[in-house]
XYZ file of C-alpha atoms in Angstrom:
147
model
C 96.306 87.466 27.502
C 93.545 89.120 29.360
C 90.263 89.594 27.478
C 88.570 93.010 27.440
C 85.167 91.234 29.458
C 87.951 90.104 31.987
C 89.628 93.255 32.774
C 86.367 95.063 32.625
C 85.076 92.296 35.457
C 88.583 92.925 37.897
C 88.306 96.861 37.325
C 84.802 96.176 38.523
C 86.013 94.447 41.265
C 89.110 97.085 42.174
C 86.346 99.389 42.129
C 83.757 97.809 44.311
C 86.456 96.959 46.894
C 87.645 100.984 46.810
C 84.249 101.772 47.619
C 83.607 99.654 50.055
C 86.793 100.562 52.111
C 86.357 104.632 51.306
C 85.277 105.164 55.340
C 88.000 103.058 56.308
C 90.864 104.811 53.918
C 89.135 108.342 54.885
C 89.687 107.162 58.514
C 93.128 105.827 58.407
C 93.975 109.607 56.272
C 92.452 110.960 59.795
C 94.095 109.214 61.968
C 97.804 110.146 60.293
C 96.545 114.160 60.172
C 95.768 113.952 63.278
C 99.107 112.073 64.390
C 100.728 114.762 62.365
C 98.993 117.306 64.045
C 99.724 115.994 67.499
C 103.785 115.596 66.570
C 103.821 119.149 65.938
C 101.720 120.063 68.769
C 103.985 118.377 70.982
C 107.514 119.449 69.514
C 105.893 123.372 69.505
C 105.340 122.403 73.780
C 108.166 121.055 74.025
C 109.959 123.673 73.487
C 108.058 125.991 75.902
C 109.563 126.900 78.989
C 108.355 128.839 82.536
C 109.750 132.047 80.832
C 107.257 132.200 78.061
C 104.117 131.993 80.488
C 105.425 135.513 82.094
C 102.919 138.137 80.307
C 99.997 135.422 81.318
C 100.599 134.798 84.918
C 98.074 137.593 85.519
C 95.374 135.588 83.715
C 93.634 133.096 84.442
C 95.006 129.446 83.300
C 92.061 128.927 80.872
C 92.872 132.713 79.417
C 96.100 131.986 78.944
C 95.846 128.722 77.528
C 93.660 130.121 74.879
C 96.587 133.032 74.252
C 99.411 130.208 73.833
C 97.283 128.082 71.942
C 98.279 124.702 74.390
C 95.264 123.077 76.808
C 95.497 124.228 80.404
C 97.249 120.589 81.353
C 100.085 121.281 79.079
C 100.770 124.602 80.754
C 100.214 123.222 84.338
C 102.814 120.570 83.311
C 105.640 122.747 82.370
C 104.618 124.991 85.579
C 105.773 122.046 87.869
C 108.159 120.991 85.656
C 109.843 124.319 86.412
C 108.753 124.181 90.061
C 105.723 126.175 90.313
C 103.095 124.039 91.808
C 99.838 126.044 91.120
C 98.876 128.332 88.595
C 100.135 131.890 90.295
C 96.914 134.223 89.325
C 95.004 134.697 92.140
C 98.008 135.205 93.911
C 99.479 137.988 91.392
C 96.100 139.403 91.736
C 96.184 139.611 95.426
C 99.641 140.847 95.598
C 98.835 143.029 92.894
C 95.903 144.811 95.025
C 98.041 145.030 97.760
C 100.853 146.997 96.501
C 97.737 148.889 94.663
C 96.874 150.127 98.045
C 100.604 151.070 99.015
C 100.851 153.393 95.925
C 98.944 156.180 97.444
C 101.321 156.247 100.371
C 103.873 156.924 97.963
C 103.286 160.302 97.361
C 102.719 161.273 101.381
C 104.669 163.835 102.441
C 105.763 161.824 105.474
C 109.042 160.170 104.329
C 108.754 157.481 106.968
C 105.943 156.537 105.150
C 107.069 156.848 101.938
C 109.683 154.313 102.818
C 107.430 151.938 104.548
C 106.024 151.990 101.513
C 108.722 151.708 99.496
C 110.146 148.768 101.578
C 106.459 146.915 101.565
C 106.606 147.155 97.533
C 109.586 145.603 97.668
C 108.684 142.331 99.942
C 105.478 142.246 97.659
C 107.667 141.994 94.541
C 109.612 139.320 95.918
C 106.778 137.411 97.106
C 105.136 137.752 93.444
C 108.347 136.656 92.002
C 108.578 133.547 94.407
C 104.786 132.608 93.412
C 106.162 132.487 89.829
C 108.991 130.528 90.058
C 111.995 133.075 90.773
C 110.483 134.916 87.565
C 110.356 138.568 88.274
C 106.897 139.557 86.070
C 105.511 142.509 84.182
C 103.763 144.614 86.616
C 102.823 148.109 86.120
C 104.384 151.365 85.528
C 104.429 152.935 88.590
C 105.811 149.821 90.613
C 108.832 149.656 88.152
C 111.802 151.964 89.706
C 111.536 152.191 93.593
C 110.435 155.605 94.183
């Protein structure tokens, strides 16, 4: 049998051991919430394809990492995964501008115009398309049913 000044002297001990490994327990705890994190982080990615990016292709990669909640190297992964090589927003935004400066001609009353227009819209919604993969994105109102 144990005496009381025994177990008093190895519950001591148990204690003195606990507190010297705290940092290292409270380190290892860490370590697992942040493996559990990551595990979830990557099965949410992992599920993410080049069809959830659409409403962000106008935005910067940085913006729209922020808006998905993934780092900018996750995104740019799935993006060539799915065969788009760079980040399309500057050339949204420049395609974007152009057919800004068609949309005026769409209201001429010259109808060769109007369907040089028409046809130039077109060719720019192709070539926005093609810059995202094949993915035909939101762009606005007024560029939605060929006049």
């Amino acid at each position: 049998m144990i005496s009381s000044n025994s177990l008093q002297n190895i519950m001591e001990d148990v204690e003195r051991i606990s507190q010297r490994h705290k940092p290292r327990i409270r380190q290892i705890e860490l370590r697992k919430t942040l493996f559990q994190h990551r595990m979830v982080q990557r099965e949410r990615t992992g599920r993410l394809t080049i069809h959830d990016f659409t409403n962000y292709f106008h935005l910067p990669i940085e913006k729209a990492a922020e808006g998905l909640n993934v780092c900018p190297t996750v995104i740019k992964k799935i993006c060539r995964k799915h065969g788009v090589e760079r980040w399309p927003y500057r050339r949204v935004r420049s395609i974007h501008r152009q057919m800004l400066r068609f949309k005026s001609s769409l209201n001429a009353n010259d109808a060769v115009e109007r369907e040089r227009s028409q046809a130039e819209i077109k060719i720019l919604k192709q070539e926005m398309a093609n810059a995202c993969g094949g993915i035909a994105i939101p762009i606005p109102r007024y560029f939605d049913n060929d006049h």
